[in-house]
Tab-separated table of C-alpha atoms and ligand atoms in Angstrom:
chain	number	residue	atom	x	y	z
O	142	UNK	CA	5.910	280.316	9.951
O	143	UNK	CA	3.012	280.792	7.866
O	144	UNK	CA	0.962	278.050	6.519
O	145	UNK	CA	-1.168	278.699	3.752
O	146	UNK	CA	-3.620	275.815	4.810
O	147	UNK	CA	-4.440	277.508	8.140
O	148	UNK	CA	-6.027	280.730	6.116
O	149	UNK	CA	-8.934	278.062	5.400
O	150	UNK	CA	-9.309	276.753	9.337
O	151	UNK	CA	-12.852	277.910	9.867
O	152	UNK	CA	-13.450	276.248	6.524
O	153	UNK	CA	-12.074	272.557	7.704
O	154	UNK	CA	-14.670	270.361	7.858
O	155	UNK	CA	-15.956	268.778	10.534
O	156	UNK	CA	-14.525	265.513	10.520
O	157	UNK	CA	-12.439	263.528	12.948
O	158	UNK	CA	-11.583	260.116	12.451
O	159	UNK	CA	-11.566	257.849	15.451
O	160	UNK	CA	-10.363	253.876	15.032
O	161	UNK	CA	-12.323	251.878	16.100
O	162	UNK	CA	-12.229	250.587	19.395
O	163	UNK	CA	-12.443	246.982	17.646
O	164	UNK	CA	-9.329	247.938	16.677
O	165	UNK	CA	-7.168	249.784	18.774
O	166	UNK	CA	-8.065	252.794	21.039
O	167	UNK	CA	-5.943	255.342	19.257
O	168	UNK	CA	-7.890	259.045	17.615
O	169	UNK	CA	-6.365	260.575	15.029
O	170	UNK	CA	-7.304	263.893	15.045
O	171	UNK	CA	-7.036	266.136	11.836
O	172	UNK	CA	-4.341	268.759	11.419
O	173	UNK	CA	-2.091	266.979	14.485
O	174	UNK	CA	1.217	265.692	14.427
O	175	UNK	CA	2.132	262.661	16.400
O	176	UNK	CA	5.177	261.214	17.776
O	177	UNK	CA	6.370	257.809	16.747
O	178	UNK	CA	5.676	256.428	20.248
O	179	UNK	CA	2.337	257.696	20.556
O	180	UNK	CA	1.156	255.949	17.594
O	181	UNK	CA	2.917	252.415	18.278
O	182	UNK	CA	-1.543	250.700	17.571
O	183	UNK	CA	-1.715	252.406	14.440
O	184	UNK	CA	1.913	251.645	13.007
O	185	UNK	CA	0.591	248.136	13.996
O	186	UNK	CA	-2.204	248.414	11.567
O	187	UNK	CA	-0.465	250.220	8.718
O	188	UNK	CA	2.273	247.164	8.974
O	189	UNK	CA	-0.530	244.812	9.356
O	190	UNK	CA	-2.793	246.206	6.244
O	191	UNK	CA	0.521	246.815	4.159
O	192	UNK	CA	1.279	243.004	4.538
O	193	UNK	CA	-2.083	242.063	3.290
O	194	UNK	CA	-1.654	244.247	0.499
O	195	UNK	CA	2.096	243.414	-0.680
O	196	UNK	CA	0.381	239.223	-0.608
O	197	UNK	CA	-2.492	240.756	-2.658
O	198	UNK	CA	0.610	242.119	-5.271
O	199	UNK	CA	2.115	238.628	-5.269
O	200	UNK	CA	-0.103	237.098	-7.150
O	201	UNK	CA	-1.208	234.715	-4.056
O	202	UNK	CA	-3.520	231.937	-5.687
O	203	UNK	CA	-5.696	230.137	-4.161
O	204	UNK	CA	-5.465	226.547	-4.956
O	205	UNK	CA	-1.838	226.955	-4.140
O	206	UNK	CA	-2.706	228.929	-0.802
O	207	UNK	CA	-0.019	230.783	1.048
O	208	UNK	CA	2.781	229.143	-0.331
O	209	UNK	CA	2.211	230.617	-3.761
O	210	UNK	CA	4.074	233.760	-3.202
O	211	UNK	CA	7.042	233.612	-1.795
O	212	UNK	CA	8.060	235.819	1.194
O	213	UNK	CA	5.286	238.008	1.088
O	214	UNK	CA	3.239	235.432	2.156
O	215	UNK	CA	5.164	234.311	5.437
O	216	UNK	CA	4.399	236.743	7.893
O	217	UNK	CA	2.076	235.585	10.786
O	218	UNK	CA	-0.313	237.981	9.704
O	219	UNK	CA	-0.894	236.618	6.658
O	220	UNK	CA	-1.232	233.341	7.509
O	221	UNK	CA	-3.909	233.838	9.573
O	222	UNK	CA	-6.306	234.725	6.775
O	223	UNK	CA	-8.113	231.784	5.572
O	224	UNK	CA	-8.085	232.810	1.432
O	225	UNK	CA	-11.621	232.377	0.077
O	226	UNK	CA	-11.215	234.713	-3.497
O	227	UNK	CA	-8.260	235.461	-5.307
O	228	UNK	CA	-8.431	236.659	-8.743
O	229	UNK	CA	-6.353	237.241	-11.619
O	230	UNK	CA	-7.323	239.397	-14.676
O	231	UNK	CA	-5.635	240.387	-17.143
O	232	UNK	CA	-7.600	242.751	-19.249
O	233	UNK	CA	-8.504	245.091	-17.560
O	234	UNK	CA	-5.196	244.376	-15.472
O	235	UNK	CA	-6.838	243.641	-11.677
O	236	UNK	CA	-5.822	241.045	-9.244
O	237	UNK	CA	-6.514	240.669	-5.955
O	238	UNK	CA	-8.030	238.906	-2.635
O	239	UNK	CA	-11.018	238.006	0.112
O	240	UNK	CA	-9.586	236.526	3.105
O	241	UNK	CA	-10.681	235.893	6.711
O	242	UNK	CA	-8.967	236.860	9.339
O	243	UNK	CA	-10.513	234.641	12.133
O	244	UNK	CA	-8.326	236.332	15.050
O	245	UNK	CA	-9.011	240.050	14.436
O	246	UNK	CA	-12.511	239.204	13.307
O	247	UNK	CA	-11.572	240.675	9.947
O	248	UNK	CA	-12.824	239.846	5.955
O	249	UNK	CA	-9.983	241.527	4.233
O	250	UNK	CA	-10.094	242.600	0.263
O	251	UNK	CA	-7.157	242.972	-1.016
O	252	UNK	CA	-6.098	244.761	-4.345
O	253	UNK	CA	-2.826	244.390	-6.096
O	254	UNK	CA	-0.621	247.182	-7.327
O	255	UNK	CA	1.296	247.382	-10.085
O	256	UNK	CA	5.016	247.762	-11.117
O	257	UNK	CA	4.069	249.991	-14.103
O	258	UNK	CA	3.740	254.073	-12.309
O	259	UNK	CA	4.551	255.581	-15.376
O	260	UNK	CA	1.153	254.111	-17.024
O	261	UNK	CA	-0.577	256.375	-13.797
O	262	UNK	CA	0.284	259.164	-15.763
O	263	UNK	CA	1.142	257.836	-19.289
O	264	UNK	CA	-1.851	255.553	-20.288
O	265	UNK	CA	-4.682	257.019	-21.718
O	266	UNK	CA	-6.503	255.517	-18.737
O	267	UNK	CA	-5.247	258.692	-16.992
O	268	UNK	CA	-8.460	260.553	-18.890
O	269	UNK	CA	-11.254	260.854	-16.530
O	270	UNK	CA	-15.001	259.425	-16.994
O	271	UNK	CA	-18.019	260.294	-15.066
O	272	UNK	CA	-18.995	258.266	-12.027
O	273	UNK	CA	-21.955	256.335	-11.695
O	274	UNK	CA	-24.321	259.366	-13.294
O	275	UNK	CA	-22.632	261.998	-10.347
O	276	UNK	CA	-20.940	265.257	-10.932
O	277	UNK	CA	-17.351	263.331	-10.363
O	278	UNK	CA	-15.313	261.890	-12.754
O	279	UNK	CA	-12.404	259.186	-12.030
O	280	UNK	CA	-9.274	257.658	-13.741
O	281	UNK	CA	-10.849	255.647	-16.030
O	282	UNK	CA	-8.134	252.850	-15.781
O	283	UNK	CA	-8.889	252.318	-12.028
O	284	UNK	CA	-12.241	252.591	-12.405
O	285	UNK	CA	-12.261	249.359	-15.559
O	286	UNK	CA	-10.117	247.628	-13.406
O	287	UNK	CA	-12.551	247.553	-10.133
O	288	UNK	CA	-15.828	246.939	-12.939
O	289	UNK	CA	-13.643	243.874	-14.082
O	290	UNK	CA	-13.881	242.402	-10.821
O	291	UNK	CA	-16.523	243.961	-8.894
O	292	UNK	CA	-19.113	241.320	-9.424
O	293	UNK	CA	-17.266	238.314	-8.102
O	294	UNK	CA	-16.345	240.176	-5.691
O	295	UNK	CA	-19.612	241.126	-4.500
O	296	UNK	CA	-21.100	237.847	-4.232
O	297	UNK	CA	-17.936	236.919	-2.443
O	298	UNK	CA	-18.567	239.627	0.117
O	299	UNK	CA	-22.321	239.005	0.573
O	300	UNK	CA	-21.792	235.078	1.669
O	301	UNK	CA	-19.369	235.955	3.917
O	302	UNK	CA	-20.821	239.344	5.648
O	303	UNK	CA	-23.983	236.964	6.078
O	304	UNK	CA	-21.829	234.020	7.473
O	305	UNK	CA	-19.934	236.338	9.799
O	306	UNK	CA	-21.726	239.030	10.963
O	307	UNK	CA	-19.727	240.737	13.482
O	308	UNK	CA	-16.345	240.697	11.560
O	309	UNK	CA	-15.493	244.142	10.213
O	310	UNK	CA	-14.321	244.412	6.322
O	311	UNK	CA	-11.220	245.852	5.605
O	312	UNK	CA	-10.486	247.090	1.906
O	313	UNK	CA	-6.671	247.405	1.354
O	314	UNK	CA	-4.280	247.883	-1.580
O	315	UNK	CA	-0.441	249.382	-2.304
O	316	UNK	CA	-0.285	251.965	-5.115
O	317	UNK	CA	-2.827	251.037	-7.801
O	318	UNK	CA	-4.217	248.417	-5.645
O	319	UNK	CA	-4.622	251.434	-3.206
O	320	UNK	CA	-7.161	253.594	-5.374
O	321	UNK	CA	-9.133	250.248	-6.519
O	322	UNK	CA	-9.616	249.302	-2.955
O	323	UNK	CA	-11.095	252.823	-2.293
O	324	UNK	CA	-12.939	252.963	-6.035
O	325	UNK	CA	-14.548	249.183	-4.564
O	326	UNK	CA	-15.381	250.028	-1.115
O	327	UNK	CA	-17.143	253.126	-2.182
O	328	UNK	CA	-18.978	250.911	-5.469
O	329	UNK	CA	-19.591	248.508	-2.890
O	330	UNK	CA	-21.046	250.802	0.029
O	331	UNK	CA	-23.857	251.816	-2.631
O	332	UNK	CA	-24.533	248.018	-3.250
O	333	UNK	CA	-24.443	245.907	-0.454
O	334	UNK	CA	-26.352	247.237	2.381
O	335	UNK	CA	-25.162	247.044	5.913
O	336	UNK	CA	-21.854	247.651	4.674
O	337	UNK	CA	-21.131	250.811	5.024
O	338	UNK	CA	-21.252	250.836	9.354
O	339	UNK	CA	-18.530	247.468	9.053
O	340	UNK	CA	-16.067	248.779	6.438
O	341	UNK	CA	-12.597	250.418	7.051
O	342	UNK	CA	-10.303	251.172	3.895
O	343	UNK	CA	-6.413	251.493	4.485
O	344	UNK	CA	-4.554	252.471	1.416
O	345	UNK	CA	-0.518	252.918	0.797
O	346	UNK	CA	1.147	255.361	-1.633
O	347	UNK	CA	-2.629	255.777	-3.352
O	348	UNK	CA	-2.192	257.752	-6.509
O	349	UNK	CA	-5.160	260.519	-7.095
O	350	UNK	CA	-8.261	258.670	-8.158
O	351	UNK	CA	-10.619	261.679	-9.456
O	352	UNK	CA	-11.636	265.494	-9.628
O	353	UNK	CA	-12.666	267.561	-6.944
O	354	UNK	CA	-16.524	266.629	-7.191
O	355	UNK	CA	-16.123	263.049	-7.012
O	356	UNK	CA	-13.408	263.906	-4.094
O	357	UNK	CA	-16.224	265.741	-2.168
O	358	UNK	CA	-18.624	262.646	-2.875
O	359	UNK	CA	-15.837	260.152	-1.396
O	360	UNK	CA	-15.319	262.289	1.751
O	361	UNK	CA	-18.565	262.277	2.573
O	362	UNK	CA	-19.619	259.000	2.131
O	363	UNK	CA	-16.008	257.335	3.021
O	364	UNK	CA	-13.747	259.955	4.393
O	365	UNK	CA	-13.913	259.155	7.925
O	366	UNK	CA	-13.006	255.962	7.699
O	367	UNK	CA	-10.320	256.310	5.230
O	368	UNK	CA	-6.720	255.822	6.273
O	369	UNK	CA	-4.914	257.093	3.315
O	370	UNK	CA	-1.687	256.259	4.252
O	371	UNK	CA	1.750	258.257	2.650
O	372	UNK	CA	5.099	257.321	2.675
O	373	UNK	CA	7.168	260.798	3.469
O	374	UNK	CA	8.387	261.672	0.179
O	375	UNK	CA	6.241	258.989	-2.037
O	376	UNK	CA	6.094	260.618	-5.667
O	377	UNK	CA	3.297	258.009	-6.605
O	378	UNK	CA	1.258	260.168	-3.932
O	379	UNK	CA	1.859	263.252	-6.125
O	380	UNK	CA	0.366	261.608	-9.536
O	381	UNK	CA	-1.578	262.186	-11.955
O	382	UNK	CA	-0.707	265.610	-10.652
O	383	UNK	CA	-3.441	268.532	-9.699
O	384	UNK	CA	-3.693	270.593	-12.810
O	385	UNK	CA	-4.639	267.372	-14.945
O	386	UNK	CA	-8.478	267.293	-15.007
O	387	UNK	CA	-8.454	268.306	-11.878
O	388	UNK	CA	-7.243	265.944	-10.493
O	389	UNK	CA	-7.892	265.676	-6.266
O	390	UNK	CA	-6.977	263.204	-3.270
O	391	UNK	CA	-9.751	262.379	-0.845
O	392	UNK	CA	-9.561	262.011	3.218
O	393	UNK	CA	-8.048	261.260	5.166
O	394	UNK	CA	-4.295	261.338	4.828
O	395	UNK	CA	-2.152	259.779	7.297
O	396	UNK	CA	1.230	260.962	6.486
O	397	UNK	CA	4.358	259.201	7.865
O	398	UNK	CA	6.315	262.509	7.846
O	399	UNK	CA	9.411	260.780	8.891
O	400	UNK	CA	11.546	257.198	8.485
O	401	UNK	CA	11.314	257.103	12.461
O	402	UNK	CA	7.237	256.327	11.854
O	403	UNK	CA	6.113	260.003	13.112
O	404	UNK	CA	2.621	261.199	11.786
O	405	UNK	CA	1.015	264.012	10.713
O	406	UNK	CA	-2.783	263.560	10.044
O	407	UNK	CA	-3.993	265.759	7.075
O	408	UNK	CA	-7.409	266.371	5.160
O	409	UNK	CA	-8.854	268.541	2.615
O	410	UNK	CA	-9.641	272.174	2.990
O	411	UNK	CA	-13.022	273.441	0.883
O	412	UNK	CA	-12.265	273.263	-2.914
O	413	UNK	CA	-10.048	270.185	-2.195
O	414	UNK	CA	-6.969	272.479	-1.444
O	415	UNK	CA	-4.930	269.605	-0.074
O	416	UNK	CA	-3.603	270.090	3.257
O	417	UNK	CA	-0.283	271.829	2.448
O	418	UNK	CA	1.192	270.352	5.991
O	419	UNK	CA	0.908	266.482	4.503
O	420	UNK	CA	2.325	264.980	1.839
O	421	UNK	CA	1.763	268.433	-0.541
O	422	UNK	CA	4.682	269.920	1.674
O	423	UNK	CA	7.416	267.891	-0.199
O	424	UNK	CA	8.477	269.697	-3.773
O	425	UNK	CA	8.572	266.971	-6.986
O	426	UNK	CA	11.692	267.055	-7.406
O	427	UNK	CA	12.799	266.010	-3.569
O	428	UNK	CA	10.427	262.650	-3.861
O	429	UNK	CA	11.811	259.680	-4.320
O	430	UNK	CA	10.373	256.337	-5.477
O	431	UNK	CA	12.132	254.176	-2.392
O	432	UNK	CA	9.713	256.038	-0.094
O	433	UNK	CA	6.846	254.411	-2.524
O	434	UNK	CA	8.412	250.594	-1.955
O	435	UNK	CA	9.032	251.922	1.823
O	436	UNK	CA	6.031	251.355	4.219
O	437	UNK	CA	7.324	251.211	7.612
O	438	UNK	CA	10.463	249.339	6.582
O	439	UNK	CA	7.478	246.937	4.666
O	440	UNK	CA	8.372	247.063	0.841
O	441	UNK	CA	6.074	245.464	-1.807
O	442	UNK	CA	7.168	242.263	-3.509
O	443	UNK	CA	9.918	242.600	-5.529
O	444	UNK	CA	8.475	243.161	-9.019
O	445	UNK	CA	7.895	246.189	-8.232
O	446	UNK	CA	11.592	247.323	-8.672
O	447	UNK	CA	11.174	247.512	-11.760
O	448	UNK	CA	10.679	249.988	-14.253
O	449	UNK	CA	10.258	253.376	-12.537
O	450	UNK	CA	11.675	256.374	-15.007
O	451	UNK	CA	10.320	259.823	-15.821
A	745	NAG	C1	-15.980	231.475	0.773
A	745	NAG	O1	-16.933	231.894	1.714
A	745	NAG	C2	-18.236	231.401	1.497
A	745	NAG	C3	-19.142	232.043	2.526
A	745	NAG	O2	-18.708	231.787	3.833
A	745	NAG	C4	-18.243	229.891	1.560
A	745	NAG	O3	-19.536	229.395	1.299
A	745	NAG	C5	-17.258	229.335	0.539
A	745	NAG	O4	-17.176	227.942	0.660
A	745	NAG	C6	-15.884	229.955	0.774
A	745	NAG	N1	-14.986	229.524	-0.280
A	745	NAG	C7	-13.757	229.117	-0.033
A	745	NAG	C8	-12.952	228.707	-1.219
A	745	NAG	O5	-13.267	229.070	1.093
């Protein structure tokens, strides 16, 4: 058969991702598929991270603590995390959470997603603005929503890096909460220093968060410890779609290429041609949004039924 992607082979960079071994000792290697049961660790993690991110999109608050949000907040994994930030704003739209996970030695920031995918590629928020004085330019909508919050979340984040010093920090998020975790971790990398060697971001059903230049600055400052996790045939994965402003995913995919939990591990060829094994290999028209609200048999909460129409 011939793949288009493999033309650009001697062009792939040089990039393997490796979890950590604070984690689980499982390498995912770019450009290989994976059985189901060689991957049981990471569907761990994707089930694990999707749960944090799912509370995040319930609207958990803290003075009401896990028993705010109904069943997304009853799973074991949740209720490990001590909550010490949740926040909800409403212009721009961002809500979200800082937990600690005393167990995994984990600070978890969580970002909520949204029931509203048309406004991905509807709102005028689509349009893309520069980043931070650098040649890339991101959704501008994301990028209010993470400014709304990224102060408070900050100071949050220094405290408790300083109070626990060998806990890792996980940035997570479904959908929209997906490309503000990555937007944060990578504002947050250039603030907080020290951060960079602890953080780990896991996003589900991300939707494209800039061009092609700020996609080559994420890779190399974040790309290797992305997991940029797709759902089969996701359509949210597939928005704002390439040929608007250039639009351009960054690294590194880690495509659940079938309901049975197999995975194929893609990344970007040079001029962010996306790897055409991943996600990229399943036409428009055969996507459906039950593989967004389908992580591993983990939906998100149920608002986010609603409203889903092209
Ligand atoms: C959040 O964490 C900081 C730093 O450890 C701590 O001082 C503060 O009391 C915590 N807040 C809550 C609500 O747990």
């Amino acid at each position: 058969m011939l793949q288009p992607g493999r033309l650009f082979t001697l062009l792939v960079l040089a990039l393997t991702a490796r979890l950590s071994a604070a984690y689980e000792d499982v390498e995912l290697v770019p450009g290989r598929h994976y059985k189901a049961r060689e991957v049981r660790p990471v569907h761990n993690l994707v089930r694990k991270y999707m749960r944090y991110s799912t509370a995040a999109s319930s609207f958990v608050d803290i003075a009401h603590g896990w028993t705010s949000c109904g069943l997304a907040c009853n799973s074991p994994d949740v209720q490990d995390v001590a909550l010490n930030l949740t926040w909800h704003v409403d212009v721009p739209l961002s809500d979200g959470l800082i937990g600690i996970h005393t167990h995994d030695k984990e600070i978890v920031v969580a970002w909520a997603g949204t029931h509203r995918y048309r406004a991905l590629l509807t709102d005028m928020s689509v349009m893309t603005v520069p980043y931070m004085g650098t040649a890339g330019n991101v959704h501008s909508g994301f990028l209010d929503s993470v400014r709304g919050v990224s102060k408070v979340v900050e100071s949050h984040l220094r405290r408790l890096m300083a109070d626990y010093p060998d806990y890792m920090v996980v940035f997570t998020g479904h959908s929209k909460g997906g490309a503000e975790a990555a937007l944060g971790a990578l504002d947050l990398v250039r603030r907080i220093d020290g951060l960079k060697p602890r953080v780990r971001v896991w996003t589900f059903g991300e939707p494209r968060l800039g061009d092609i230049q700020f996609a080559n600055i994420y890779n190399r400052e974040l790309g290797a410890i992305t997991y940029r996790v797709t759902s089969a045939a996701d359509p949210v994965v597939a928005m704002p779609p390439r040929f608007l402003f250039d639009y351009c995913h960054h690294n590194l995919e880690i495509w659940i290429s079938s309901a049975e939990g197999d995975i194929y591990v893609g990344q970007n060829y040079a001029e962010c041609a996306e790897d055409p094994l991943a996600s990229s290999s399943v036409d428009f028209y055969d996507r459906s949004i039950l593989w967004h609200k389908n992580y591993l048999g983990l939906p998100p909460p149920d608002h986010a039924e609603a409203e889903f129409s092209w």
